[in-house]
PDB file of C-alpha atoms in Angstrom:
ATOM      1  CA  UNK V  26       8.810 -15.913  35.398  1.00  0.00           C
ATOM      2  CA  UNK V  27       7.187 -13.289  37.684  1.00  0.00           C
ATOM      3  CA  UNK V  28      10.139 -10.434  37.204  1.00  0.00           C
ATOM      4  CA  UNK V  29       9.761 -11.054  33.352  1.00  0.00           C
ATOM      5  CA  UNK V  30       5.913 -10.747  33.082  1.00  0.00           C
ATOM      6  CA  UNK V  31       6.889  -7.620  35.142  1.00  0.00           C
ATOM      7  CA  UNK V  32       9.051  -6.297  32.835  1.00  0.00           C
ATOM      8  CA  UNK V  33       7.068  -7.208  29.734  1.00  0.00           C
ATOM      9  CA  UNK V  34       4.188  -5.043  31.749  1.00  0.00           C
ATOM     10  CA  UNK V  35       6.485  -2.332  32.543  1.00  0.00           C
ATOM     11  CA  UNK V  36       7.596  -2.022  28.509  1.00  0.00           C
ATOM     12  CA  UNK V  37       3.768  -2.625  27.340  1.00  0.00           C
ATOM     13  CA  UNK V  38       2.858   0.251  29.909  1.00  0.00           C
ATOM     14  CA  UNK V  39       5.815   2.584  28.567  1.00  0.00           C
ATOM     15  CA  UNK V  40       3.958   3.323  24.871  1.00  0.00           C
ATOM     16  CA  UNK V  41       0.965   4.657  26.940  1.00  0.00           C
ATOM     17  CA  UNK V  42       2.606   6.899  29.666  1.00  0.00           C
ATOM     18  CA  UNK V  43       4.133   9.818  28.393  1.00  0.00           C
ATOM     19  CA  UNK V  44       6.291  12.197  30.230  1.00  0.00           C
ATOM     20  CA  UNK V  45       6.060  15.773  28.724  1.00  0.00           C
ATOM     21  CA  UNK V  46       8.854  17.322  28.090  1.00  0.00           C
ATOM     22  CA  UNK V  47       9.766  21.264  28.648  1.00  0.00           C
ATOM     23  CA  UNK V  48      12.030  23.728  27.494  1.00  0.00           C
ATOM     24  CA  UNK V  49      13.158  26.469  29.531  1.00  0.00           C
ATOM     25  CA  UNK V  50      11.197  29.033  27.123  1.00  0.00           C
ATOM     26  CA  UNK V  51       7.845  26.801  28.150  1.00  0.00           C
ATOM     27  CA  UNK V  52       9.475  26.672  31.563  1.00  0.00           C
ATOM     28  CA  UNK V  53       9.651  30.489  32.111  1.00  0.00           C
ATOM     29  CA  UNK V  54       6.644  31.059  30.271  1.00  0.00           C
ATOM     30  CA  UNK V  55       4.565  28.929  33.587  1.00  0.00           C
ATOM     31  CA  UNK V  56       5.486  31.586  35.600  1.00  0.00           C
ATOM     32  CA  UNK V  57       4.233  34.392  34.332  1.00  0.00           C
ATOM     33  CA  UNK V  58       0.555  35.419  33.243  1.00  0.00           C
ATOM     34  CA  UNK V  59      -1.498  32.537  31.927  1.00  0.00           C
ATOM     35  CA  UNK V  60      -2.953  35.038  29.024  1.00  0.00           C
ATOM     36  CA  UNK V  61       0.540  35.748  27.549  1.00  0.00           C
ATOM     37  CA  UNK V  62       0.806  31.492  26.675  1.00  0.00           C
ATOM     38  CA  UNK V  63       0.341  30.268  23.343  1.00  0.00           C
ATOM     39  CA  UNK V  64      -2.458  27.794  22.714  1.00  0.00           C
ATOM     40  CA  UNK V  65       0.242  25.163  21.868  1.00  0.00           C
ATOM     41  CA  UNK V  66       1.818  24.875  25.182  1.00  0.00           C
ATOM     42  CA  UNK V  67      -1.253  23.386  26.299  1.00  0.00           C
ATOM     43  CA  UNK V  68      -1.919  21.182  23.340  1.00  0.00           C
ATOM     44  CA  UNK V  69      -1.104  17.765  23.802  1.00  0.00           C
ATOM     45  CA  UNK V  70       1.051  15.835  21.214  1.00  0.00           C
ATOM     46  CA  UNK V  71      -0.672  12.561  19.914  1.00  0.00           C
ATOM     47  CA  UNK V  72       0.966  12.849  16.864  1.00  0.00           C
ATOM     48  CA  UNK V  73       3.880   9.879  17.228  1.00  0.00           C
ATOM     49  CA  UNK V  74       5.629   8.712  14.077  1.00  0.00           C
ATOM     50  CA  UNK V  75       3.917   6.085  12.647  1.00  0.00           C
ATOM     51  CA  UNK V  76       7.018   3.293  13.918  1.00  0.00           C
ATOM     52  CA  UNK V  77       6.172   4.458  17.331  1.00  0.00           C
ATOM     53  CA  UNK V  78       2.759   3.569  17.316  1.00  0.00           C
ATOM     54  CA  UNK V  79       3.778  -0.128  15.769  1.00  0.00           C
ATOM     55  CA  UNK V  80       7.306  -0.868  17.493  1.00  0.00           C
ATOM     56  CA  UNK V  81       4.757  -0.695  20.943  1.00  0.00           C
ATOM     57  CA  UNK V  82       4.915  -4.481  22.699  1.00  0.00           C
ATOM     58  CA  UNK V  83       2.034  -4.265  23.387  1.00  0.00           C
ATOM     59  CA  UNK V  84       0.302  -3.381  19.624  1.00  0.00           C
ATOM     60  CA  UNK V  85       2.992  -6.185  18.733  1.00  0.00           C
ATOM     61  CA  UNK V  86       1.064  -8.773  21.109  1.00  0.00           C
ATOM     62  CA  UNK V  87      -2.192  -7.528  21.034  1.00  0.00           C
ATOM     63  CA  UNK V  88      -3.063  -5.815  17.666  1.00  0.00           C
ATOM     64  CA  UNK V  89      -4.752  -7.515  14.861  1.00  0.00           C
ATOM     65  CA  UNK V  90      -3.406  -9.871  13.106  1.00  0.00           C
ATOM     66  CA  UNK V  91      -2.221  -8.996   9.392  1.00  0.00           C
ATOM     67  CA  UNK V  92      -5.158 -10.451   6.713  1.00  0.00           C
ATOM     68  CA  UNK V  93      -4.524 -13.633   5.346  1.00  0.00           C
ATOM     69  CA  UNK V  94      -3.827 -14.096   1.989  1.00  0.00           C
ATOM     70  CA  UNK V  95      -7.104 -15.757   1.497  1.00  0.00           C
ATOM     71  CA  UNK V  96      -9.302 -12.445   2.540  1.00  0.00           C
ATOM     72  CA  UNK V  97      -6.936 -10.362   0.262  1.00  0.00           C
ATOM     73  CA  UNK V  98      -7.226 -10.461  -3.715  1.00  0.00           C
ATOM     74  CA  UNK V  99      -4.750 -11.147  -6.292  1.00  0.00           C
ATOM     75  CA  UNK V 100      -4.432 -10.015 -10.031  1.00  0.00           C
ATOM     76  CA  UNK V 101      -2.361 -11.728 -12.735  1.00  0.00           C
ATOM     77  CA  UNK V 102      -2.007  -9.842 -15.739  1.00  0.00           C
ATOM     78  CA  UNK V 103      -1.251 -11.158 -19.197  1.00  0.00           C
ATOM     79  CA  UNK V 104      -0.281  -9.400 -22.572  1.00  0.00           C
ATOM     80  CA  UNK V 105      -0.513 -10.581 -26.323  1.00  0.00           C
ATOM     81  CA  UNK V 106      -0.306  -9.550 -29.570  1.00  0.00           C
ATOM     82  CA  UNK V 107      -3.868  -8.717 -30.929  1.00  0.00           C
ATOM     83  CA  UNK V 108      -3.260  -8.854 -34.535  1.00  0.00           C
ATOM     84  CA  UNK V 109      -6.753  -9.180 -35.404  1.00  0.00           C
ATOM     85  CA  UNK V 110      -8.138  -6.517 -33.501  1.00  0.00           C
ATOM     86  CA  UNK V 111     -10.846  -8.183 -31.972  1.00  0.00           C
ATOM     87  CA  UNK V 112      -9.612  -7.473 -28.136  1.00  0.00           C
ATOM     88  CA  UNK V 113      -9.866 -11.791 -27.737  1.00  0.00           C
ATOM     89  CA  UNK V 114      -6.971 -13.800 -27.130  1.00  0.00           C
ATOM     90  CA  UNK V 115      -7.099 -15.946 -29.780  1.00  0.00           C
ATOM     91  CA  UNK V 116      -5.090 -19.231 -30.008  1.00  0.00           C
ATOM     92  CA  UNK V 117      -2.579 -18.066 -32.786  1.00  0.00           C
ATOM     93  CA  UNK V 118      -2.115 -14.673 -30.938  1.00  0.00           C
ATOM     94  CA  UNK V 119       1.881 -15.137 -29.075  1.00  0.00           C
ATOM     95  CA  UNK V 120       2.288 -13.623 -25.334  1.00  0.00           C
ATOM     96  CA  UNK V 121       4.049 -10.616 -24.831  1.00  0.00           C
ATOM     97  CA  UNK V 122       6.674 -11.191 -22.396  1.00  0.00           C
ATOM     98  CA  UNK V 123       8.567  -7.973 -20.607  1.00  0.00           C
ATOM     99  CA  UNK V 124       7.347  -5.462 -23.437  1.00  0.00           C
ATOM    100  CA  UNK V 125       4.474  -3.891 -21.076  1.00  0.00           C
ATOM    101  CA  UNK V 126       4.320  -2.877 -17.865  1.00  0.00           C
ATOM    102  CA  UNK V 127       1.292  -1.747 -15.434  1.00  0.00           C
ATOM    103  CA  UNK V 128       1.640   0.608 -12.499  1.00  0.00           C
ATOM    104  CA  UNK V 129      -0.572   0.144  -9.586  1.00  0.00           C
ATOM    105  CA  UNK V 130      -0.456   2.232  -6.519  1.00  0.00           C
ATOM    106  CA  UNK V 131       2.799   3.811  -7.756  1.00  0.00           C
ATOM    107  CA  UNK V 132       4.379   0.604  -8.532  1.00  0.00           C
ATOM    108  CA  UNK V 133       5.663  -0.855 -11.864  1.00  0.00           C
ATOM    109  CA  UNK V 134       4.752  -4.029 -12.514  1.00  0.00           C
ATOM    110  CA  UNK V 135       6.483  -5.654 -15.587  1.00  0.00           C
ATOM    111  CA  UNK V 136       3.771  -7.841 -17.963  1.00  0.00           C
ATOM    112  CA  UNK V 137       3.119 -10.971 -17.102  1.00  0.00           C
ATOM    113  CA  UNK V 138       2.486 -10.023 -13.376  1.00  0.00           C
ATOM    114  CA  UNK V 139       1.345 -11.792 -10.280  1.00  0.00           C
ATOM    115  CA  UNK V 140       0.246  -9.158  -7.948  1.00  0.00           C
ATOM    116  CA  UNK V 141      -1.092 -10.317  -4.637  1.00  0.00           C
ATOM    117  CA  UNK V 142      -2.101  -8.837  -1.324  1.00  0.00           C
ATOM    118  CA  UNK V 143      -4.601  -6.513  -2.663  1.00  0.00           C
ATOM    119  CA  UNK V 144      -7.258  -5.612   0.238  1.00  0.00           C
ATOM    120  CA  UNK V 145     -10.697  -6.922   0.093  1.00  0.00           C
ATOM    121  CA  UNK V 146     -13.861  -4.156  -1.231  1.00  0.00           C
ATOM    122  CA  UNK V 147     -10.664  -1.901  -2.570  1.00  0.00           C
ATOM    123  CA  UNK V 148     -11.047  -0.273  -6.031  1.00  0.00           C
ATOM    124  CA  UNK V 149      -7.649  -0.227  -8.068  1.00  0.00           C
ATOM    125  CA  UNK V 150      -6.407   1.812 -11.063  1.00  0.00           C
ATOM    126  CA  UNK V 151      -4.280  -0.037 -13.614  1.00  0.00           C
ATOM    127  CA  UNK V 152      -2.300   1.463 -16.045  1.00  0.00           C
ATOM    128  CA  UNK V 153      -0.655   0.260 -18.215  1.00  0.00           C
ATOM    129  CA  UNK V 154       2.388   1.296 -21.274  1.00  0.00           C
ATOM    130  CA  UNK V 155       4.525  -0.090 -23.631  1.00  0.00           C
ATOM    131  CA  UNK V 156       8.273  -0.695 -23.165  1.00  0.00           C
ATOM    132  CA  UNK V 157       9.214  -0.918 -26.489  1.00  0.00           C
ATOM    133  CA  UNK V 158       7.684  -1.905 -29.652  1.00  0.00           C
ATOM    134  CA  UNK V 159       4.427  -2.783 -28.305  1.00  0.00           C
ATOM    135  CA  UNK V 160       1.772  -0.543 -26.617  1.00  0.00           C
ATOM    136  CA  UNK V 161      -1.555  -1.694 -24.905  1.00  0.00           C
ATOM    137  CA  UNK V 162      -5.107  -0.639 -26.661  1.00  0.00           C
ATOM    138  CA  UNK V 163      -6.483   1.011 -24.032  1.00  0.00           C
ATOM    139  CA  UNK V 164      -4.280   2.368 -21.395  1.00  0.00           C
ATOM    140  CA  UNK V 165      -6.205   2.209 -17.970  1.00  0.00           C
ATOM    141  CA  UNK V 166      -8.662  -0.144 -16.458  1.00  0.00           C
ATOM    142  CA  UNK V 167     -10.323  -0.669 -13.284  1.00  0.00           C
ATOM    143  CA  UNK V 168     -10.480  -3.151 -10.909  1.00  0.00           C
ATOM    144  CA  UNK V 169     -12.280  -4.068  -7.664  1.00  0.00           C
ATOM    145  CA  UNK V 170     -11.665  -6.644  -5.223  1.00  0.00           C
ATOM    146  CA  UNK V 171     -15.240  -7.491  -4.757  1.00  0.00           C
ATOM    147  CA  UNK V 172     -14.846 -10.995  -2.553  1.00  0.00           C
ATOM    148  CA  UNK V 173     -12.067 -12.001  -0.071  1.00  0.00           C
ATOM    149  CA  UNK V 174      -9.414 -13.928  -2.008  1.00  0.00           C
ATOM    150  CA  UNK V 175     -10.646 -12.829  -5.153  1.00  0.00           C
ATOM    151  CA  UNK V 176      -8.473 -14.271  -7.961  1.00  0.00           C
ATOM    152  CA  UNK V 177      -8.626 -11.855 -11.089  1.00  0.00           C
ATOM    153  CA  UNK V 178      -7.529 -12.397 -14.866  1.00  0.00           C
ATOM    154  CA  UNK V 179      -6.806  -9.660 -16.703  1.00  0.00           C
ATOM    155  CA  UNK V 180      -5.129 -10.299 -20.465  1.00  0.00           C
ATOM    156  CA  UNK V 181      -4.234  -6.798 -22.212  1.00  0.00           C
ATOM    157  CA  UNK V 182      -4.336  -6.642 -25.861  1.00  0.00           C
ATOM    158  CA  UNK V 183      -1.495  -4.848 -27.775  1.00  0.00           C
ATOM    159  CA  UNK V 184      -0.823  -4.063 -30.407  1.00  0.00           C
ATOM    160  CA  UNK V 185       2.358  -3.029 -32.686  1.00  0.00           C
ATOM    161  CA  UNK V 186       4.182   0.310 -33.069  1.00  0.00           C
ATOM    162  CA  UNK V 187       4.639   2.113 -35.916  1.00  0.00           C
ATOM    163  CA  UNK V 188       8.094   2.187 -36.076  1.00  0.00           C
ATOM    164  CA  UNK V 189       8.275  -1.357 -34.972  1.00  0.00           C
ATOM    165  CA  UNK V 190       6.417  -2.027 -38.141  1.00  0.00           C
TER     166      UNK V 190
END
């Protein structure tokens, strides 16, 4: 048990100690005048790629735990048919099923959506488009995750095409 808390020491300690490495220009450039060196020979490099700095055993064992999903929000999205024009779901307005879809953060989301894992006090911008012979009546919205585990219900009227028509 000793030799493998050792070695789990040994690997946690590896991510911190860094050996630099030189070239032979960098090499040869020691041993002449200090004045002739560029300013980056003497710069140190903190800049590791981002799977560095998380593959470490030791950020693995003692970094913070990911949030749960009950300090993130979640937003489902709905679509119907808004054939009165009043922006209210009404009860004899149908769904719209796979005819819209909303991007957030670069990602398409295809109408109705469950979306969770969206960090707490985080503003979001929705948009949203038609597929085919539907199109949303307004095209962007906002949204902030105000409260950890924020649940949020957002129904998009739409309405129909012209050439659906």
């Amino acid at each position: 048990m000793k030799t493998f808390t050792t070695f789990l020491i040994a690997i946690a300690l590896s991510g911190f100690v860094t050996i630099p490495s030189l070239s032979i220009a960098q090499t040869d450039a020691t041993l002449g005048n200090v004045d002739d060196q560029d300013a980056e020979s003497f710069q140190k490099e903190d800049d590791l790629p981002e799977r560095e700095k998380k593959g470490n055993i030791l950020n693995i064992i003692l970094d913070k735990a990911p949030a749960m999903s009950t300090e993130r929000g979640t937003l489902v999205i709905d679509a119907y048919i808004d054939s009165n024009s009043n922006s209210l779901w009404d009860d004899d307005e149908p769904d719209l099923k796979g005819e819209i879809v909303c991007t957030i953060d670069g990602i398409d989301y295809p109408v109705p959506a469950f979306i969770p894992g969206l960090d707490y006090n985080a503003r979001y911008k929705i948009s949203c488009q038609g597929t085919g012979h539907y199109q949303p009546t307004s095209s962007q919205k906002n949204v902030l995750i105000a409260r950890r585990g924020q649940i949020i219900k957002m129904t998009i009227p739409c309405r129909q095409t012209i050439s659906a028509e």
